[in-house]
Amino acid sequence: MKYDAIIVGAGIAGATAARILAEEGNKKVLVIERRSHIGGNCFDEFDDYGILIHTYGPHIFHTGEESVREFLSRFTEWYDFGHEVVAKVGDQLIPVPFNLNTLHMVYDQEKADRLEKKLLEEYGGGSRVPIMKLRENEDPDVREIAEYVYQNVFLRYTMKQWGQKPEDISPEVTGRVPVVISYDNRYFKDKYQSMPLHGYTPMFEAMLDHENIEVCLNTDCSEVLKFEDRKIFFKGDEFTGDVIYTGAIDELFDLRFGRLPYRSLDFKFEHLDQDSFQGHSVVNYTVSEDFTRITEFKYLTGQKDTNGTTIVREYPFAYTGAEGEIPYYAILNEDNENLYNKYKTMTEEFENFHLLGRLAEYKYYNIDAMTLKAMELARTLI
Ligand code: FAD
Ligand code: UDP
């Protein structure tokens, strides 16, 4: 096949762009993926015990974006799932994000009623207040709640996840899990909250199943793509079609200006010969343990007839680039953004080259935002 476009990476960014280019643009697309499977970090598979697990950590789809929901619904049916998370604080399991239910669990009735009234007056019912904003409030009652939430929900978890205190990381990150002034225990607020009924991998298979798309697994793009003299070469020949790159940008230029910092995760899976381990899909360990959270997959995906149960613990660490490590989270700060921009500038000399995705854009994207961005980019290229 002679290709009109080449996409590096078969995650949600690459797969979405490939489908739009192939279908709406009638372009012949080659997708190059270094892993042995499609799906990027959304990949899921059945473990040795027949339980569907998320190999790269729990992924819950949620969106308020109709166009994204509509697009992905062409490739999967859904299992409705209003994700709820609890945090283990002492002997209690408290709902996270911290909300009015949590308030009533941690304070006695009289005090909780008084604090609830105060929160409603200050912020209004249904509002979502980032912890770093709540801490700025001067009212002693509100400050007391903020201090409780900071100490029991954010401080230790963030230290584990980022190696830094909440005040030293981008407020955008802790702002993802605000204090919620309502009785809604759900982790997300979006209209649609669900999991692909048969898993993410079949959804990706359906997305990439198109006569104009060819997928080449187990291939690092450096084996076939070269960037020289303002031109891109594919297997030795100049390639003038569009190239969409969803990998890490520093790797593309041999770490010329140094490595972009990331946080990584070590996932420790365990199968237990018991019906249930924690009775919840995700328990966050916000004040104790070295791991951040435990996911029990059967509760995430509604798997009922399983033998035993499979769980995973997540241990964060600083990404070093060593063999086998995966860069999961960009560390958002000014220094890193400047370093990123140095690499980005280098890509600007290649007119037909496009950066897309969590790695290539060095951003914190959810699945839905990534899908939307990929749809938009692909449509501008048609
Ligand atoms: P990826 O999924 O990382 O795909 C990039 C692909 O490119 C990979 O397959 C990689 O192997 C390939 N690649 C890279 N370099 C090369 C190269 N040189 N040659 C060939 N191939 C290459 N989002 C949600 O909406 N809900 C969640 O619950 C959620 N949970 C998450 C949990 C964790 C632990 C993490 C880390 C992320 C989570 N996300 C979640 C975010 C979600 O994973 C991302 O939005 C999404 O995976 C981004 O897709 P992507 O295509 O940009 O990147
Ligand atoms: N966070 C926390 N305690 C929690 C949940 C989240 O401190 O119980 C902080 C932590 O810094 C985390 C950030 O909020 O990295 C964003 O949480 P989210 O669940 O969105 O992280 P992700 O799902 O992307 O890992």
PDB file of C-alpha atoms in Angstrom, residues 110-263:
ATOM      1  CA  GLU A 110     -24.430  19.229  64.804  1.00  0.00           C
ATOM      2  CA  LYS A 111     -21.068  20.378  63.520  1.00  0.00           C
ATOM      3  CA  ALA A 112     -21.573  18.847  60.094  1.00  0.00           C
ATOM      4  CA  ASP A 113     -24.937  20.621  59.752  1.00  0.00           C
ATOM      5  CA  ARG A 114     -23.346  23.934  60.665  1.00  0.00           C
ATOM      6  CA  LEU A 115     -20.410  23.444  58.291  1.00  0.00           C
ATOM      7  CA  GLU A 116     -22.697  22.337  55.488  1.00  0.00           C
ATOM      8  CA  LYS A 117     -24.723  25.551  55.854  1.00  0.00           C
ATOM      9  CA  LYS A 118     -21.522  27.565  55.765  1.00  0.00           C
ATOM     10  CA  LEU A 119     -20.266  25.830  52.623  1.00  0.00           C
ATOM     11  CA  LEU A 120     -23.611  26.314  50.886  1.00  0.00           C
ATOM     12  CA  GLU A 121     -23.612  30.012  51.765  1.00  0.00           C
ATOM     13  CA  GLU A 122     -20.012  30.530  50.681  1.00  0.00           C
ATOM     14  CA  TYR A 123     -20.009  28.561  47.452  1.00  0.00           C
ATOM     15  CA  GLY A 124     -23.547  27.506  46.555  1.00  0.00           C
ATOM     16  CA  GLY A 125     -25.018  24.019  46.144  1.00  0.00           C
ATOM     17  CA  GLY A 126     -23.404  21.886  43.456  1.00  0.00           C
ATOM     18  CA  SER A 127     -20.219  23.924  43.255  1.00  0.00           C
ATOM     19  CA  ARG A 128     -16.796  22.322  42.925  1.00  0.00           C
ATOM     20  CA  VAL A 129     -14.014  24.043  44.826  1.00  0.00           C
ATOM     21  CA  PRO A 130     -10.346  23.125  44.280  1.00  0.00           C
ATOM     22  CA  ILE A 131      -8.618  22.327  47.580  1.00  0.00           C
ATOM     23  CA  MET A 132      -5.994  25.023  47.023  1.00  0.00           C
ATOM     24  CA  LYS A 133      -8.802  27.595  46.649  1.00  0.00           C
ATOM     25  CA  LEU A 134     -10.678  26.323  49.703  1.00  0.00           C
ATOM     26  CA  ARG A 135      -7.498  26.752  51.757  1.00  0.00           C
ATOM     27  CA  GLU A 136      -7.499  30.460  50.898  1.00  0.00           C
ATOM     28  CA  ASN A 137     -10.866  31.033  52.554  1.00  0.00           C
ATOM     29  CA  GLU A 138     -10.495  33.127  55.707  1.00  0.00           C
ATOM     30  CA  ASP A 139     -13.502  31.811  57.588  1.00  0.00           C
ATOM     31  CA  PRO A 140     -12.190  29.602  60.440  1.00  0.00           C
ATOM     32  CA  ASP A 141     -14.865  26.927  59.854  1.00  0.00           C
ATOM     33  CA  VAL A 142     -14.124  26.661  56.151  1.00  0.00           C
ATOM     34  CA  ARG A 143     -10.397  26.636  56.901  1.00  0.00           C
ATOM     35  CA  GLU A 144     -10.926  23.753  59.300  1.00  0.00           C
ATOM     36  CA  ILE A 145     -12.591  21.687  56.584  1.00  0.00           C
ATOM     37  CA  ALA A 146      -9.893  22.683  54.104  1.00  0.00           C
ATOM     38  CA  GLU A 147      -7.200  21.618  56.538  1.00  0.00           C
ATOM     39  CA  TYR A 148      -8.907  18.291  57.130  1.00  0.00           C
ATOM     40  CA  VAL A 149      -9.173  17.614  53.404  1.00  0.00           C
ATOM     41  CA  TYR A 150      -5.628  18.810  52.721  1.00  0.00           C
ATOM     42  CA  GLN A 151      -4.143  16.606  55.450  1.00  0.00           C
ATOM     43  CA  ASN A 152      -6.289  13.515  54.959  1.00  0.00           C
ATOM     44  CA  VAL A 153      -6.960  13.441  51.233  1.00  0.00           C
ATOM     45  CA  PHE A 154      -4.277  15.389  49.382  1.00  0.00           C
ATOM     46  CA  LEU A 155      -0.981  15.740  51.192  1.00  0.00           C
ATOM     47  CA  ARG A 156       0.308  12.167  51.466  1.00  0.00           C
ATOM     48  CA  TYR A 157      -1.306  10.928  48.255  1.00  0.00           C
ATOM     49  CA  THR A 158       0.225  13.802  46.288  1.00  0.00           C
ATOM     50  CA  MET A 159       3.626  13.257  47.916  1.00  0.00           C
ATOM     51  CA  LYS A 160       3.491   9.642  46.760  1.00  0.00           C
ATOM     52  CA  GLN A 161       2.169  10.403  43.296  1.00  0.00           C
ATOM     53  CA  TRP A 162       4.358  13.408  42.487  1.00  0.00           C
ATOM     54  CA  GLY A 163       7.145  13.436  45.068  1.00  0.00           C
ATOM     55  CA  GLN A 164       5.999  16.987  45.863  1.00  0.00           C
ATOM     56  CA  LYS A 165       3.496  18.749  48.084  1.00  0.00           C
ATOM     57  CA  PRO A 166       0.143  19.913  46.654  1.00  0.00           C
ATOM     58  CA  GLU A 167       1.275  23.564  46.817  1.00  0.00           C
ATOM     59  CA  ASP A 168       4.354  22.763  44.735  1.00  0.00           C
ATOM     60  CA  ILE A 169       2.592  21.125  41.782  1.00  0.00           C
ATOM     61  CA  SER A 170       0.369  22.691  39.156  1.00  0.00           C
ATOM     62  CA  PRO A 171      -3.040  23.619  40.700  1.00  0.00           C
ATOM     63  CA  GLU A 172      -4.588  22.111  37.574  1.00  0.00           C
ATOM     64  CA  VAL A 173      -3.653  18.649  38.894  1.00  0.00           C
ATOM     65  CA  THR A 174      -5.242  18.770  42.363  1.00  0.00           C
ATOM     66  CA  GLY A 175      -8.064  20.815  40.807  1.00  0.00           C
ATOM     67  CA  ARG A 176      -9.128  17.618  39.009  1.00  0.00           C
ATOM     68  CA  VAL A 177     -10.512  16.338  42.330  1.00  0.00           C
ATOM     69  CA  PRO A 178     -12.256  19.362  43.886  1.00  0.00           C
ATOM     70  CA  VAL A 179     -14.273  19.532  47.089  1.00  0.00           C
ATOM     71  CA  VAL A 180     -17.864  19.060  45.943  1.00  0.00           C
ATOM     72  CA  ILE A 181     -20.707  20.891  47.654  1.00  0.00           C
ATOM     73  CA  SER A 182     -23.340  18.224  47.028  1.00  0.00           C
ATOM     74  CA  TYR A 183     -24.309  14.695  48.037  1.00  0.00           C
ATOM     75  CA  ASP A 184     -23.065  13.191  44.777  1.00  0.00           C
ATOM     76  CA  ASN A 185     -20.363  10.600  45.507  1.00  0.00           C
ATOM     77  CA  ARG A 186     -19.344  10.133  41.897  1.00  0.00           C
ATOM     78  CA  TYR A 187     -15.722  10.852  40.984  1.00  0.00           C
ATOM     79  CA  PHE A 188     -16.606  12.590  37.733  1.00  0.00           C
ATOM     80  CA  LYS A 189     -19.317  15.090  36.893  1.00  0.00           C
ATOM     81  CA  ASP A 190     -19.746  14.324  33.193  1.00  0.00           C
ATOM     82  CA  LYS A 191     -23.062  13.388  31.621  1.00  0.00           C
ATOM     83  CA  TYR A 192     -21.720  10.105  30.252  1.00  0.00           C
ATOM     84  CA  GLN A 193     -19.777   7.819  32.556  1.00  0.00           C
ATOM     85  CA  SER A 194     -19.236   4.326  31.291  1.00  0.00           C
ATOM     86  CA  MET A 195     -16.915   1.532  30.236  1.00  0.00           C
ATOM     87  CA  PRO A 196     -16.812  -0.115  26.818  1.00  0.00           C
ATOM     88  CA  LEU A 197     -19.115  -3.111  27.323  1.00  0.00           C
ATOM     89  CA  HIS A 198     -16.623  -5.687  26.040  1.00  0.00           C
ATOM     90  CA  GLY A 199     -13.491  -3.760  26.961  1.00  0.00           C
ATOM     91  CA  TYR A 200     -11.306  -1.066  25.408  1.00  0.00           C
ATOM     92  CA  THR A 201      -9.248  -3.361  23.183  1.00  0.00           C
ATOM     93  CA  PRO A 202     -12.231  -4.549  21.081  1.00  0.00           C
ATOM     94  CA  MET A 203     -13.244  -0.887  20.734  1.00  0.00           C
ATOM     95  CA  PHE A 204      -9.798  -0.067  19.354  1.00  0.00           C
ATOM     96  CA  GLU A 205      -9.921  -3.119  17.071  1.00  0.00           C
ATOM     97  CA  ALA A 206     -13.180  -1.835  15.596  1.00  0.00           C
ATOM     98  CA  MET A 207     -11.784   1.687  15.191  1.00  0.00           C
ATOM     99  CA  LEU A 208      -8.749   0.466  13.303  1.00  0.00           C
ATOM    100  CA  ASP A 209     -10.686  -2.075  11.248  1.00  0.00           C
ATOM    101  CA  HIS A 210     -10.938  -0.111   8.007  1.00  0.00           C
ATOM    102  CA  GLU A 211      -9.737  -0.918   4.510  1.00  0.00           C
ATOM    103  CA  ASN A 212      -7.617   2.241   4.413  1.00  0.00           C
ATOM    104  CA  ILE A 213      -5.793   1.504   7.682  1.00  0.00           C
ATOM    105  CA  GLU A 214      -2.780  -0.717   8.133  1.00  0.00           C
ATOM    106  CA  VAL A 215      -1.329  -1.276  11.608  1.00  0.00           C
ATOM    107  CA  CYS A 216       2.280  -2.261  12.096  1.00  0.00           C
ATOM    108  CA  LEU A 217       2.964  -3.490  15.662  1.00  0.00           C
ATOM    109  CA  ASN A 218       6.302  -4.107  17.410  1.00  0.00           C
ATOM    110  CA  THR A 219       7.893  -1.313  15.412  1.00  0.00           C
ATOM    111  CA  ASP A 220       9.531   1.762  16.844  1.00  0.00           C
ATOM    112  CA  CYS A 221       9.127   4.663  14.476  1.00  0.00           C
ATOM    113  CA  SER A 222      12.884   5.324  14.612  1.00  0.00           C
ATOM    114  CA  GLU A 223      13.295   2.094  12.618  1.00  0.00           C
ATOM    115  CA  VAL A 224      11.410   3.485   9.629  1.00  0.00           C
ATOM    116  CA  LEU A 225      11.174   7.272   9.943  1.00  0.00           C
ATOM    117  CA  LYS A 226      14.084   9.704   9.643  1.00  0.00           C
ATOM    118  CA  PHE A 227      14.010  13.478  10.061  1.00  0.00           C
ATOM    119  CA  GLU A 228      16.674  15.268   8.003  1.00  0.00           C
ATOM    120  CA  ASP A 229      17.099  18.540   6.076  1.00  0.00           C
ATOM    121  CA  ARG A 230      13.562  19.724   6.850  1.00  0.00           C
ATOM    122  CA  LYS A 231      12.215  16.508   5.312  1.00  0.00           C
ATOM    123  CA  ILE A 232      10.754  13.289   6.626  1.00  0.00           C
ATOM    124  CA  PHE A 233      11.927   9.984   5.150  1.00  0.00           C
ATOM    125  CA  PHE A 234       9.975   6.743   5.361  1.00  0.00           C
ATOM    126  CA  LYS A 235      12.106   3.672   4.760  1.00  0.00           C
ATOM    127  CA  GLY A 236      14.641   5.832   2.914  1.00  0.00           C
ATOM    128  CA  ASP A 237      12.221   7.697   0.633  1.00  0.00           C
ATOM    129  CA  GLU A 238      10.983  11.221   1.212  1.00  0.00           C
ATOM    130  CA  PHE A 239       7.462  11.139   2.641  1.00  0.00           C
ATOM    131  CA  THR A 240       5.367  14.204   1.869  1.00  0.00           C
ATOM    132  CA  GLY A 241       2.071  13.050   3.379  1.00  0.00           C
ATOM    133  CA  ASP A 242       1.046  14.010   6.908  1.00  0.00           C
ATOM    134  CA  VAL A 243       2.869  12.422   9.827  1.00  0.00           C
ATOM    135  CA  ILE A 244       1.090  12.459  13.201  1.00  0.00           C
ATOM    136  CA  TYR A 245       3.337  11.659  16.129  1.00  0.00           C
ATOM    137  CA  THR A 246       1.851  10.618  19.499  1.00  0.00           C
ATOM    138  CA  GLY A 247       5.068   9.497  21.232  1.00  0.00           C
ATOM    139  CA  ALA A 248       7.396  11.417  23.568  1.00  0.00           C
ATOM    140  CA  ILE A 249       8.839  14.443  21.823  1.00  0.00           C
ATOM    141  CA  ASP A 250      12.288  14.331  23.483  1.00  0.00           C
ATOM    142  CA  GLU A 251      12.875  10.775  22.243  1.00  0.00           C
ATOM    143  CA  LEU A 252      12.310  11.958  18.714  1.00  0.00           C
ATOM    144  CA  PHE A 253      15.373  14.167  18.928  1.00  0.00           C
ATOM    145  CA  ASP A 254      17.571  11.783  20.904  1.00  0.00           C
ATOM    146  CA  LEU A 255      17.085  13.752  24.148  1.00  0.00           C
ATOM    147  CA  ARG A 256      19.222  16.559  22.683  1.00  0.00           C
ATOM    148  CA  PHE A 257      18.228  19.123  25.318  1.00  0.00           C
ATOM    149  CA  GLY A 258      17.831  16.583  28.119  1.00  0.00           C
ATOM    150  CA  ARG A 259      14.988  14.302  29.131  1.00  0.00           C
ATOM    151  CA  LEU A 260      11.522  15.714  29.777  1.00  0.00           C
ATOM    152  CA  PRO A 261      10.565  14.713  33.341  1.00  0.00           C
ATOM    153  CA  TYR A 262       7.683  12.296  33.907  1.00  0.00           C
ATOM    154  CA  ARG A 263       6.189  10.314  36.754  1.00  0.00           C
TER     155      ARG A 263
END
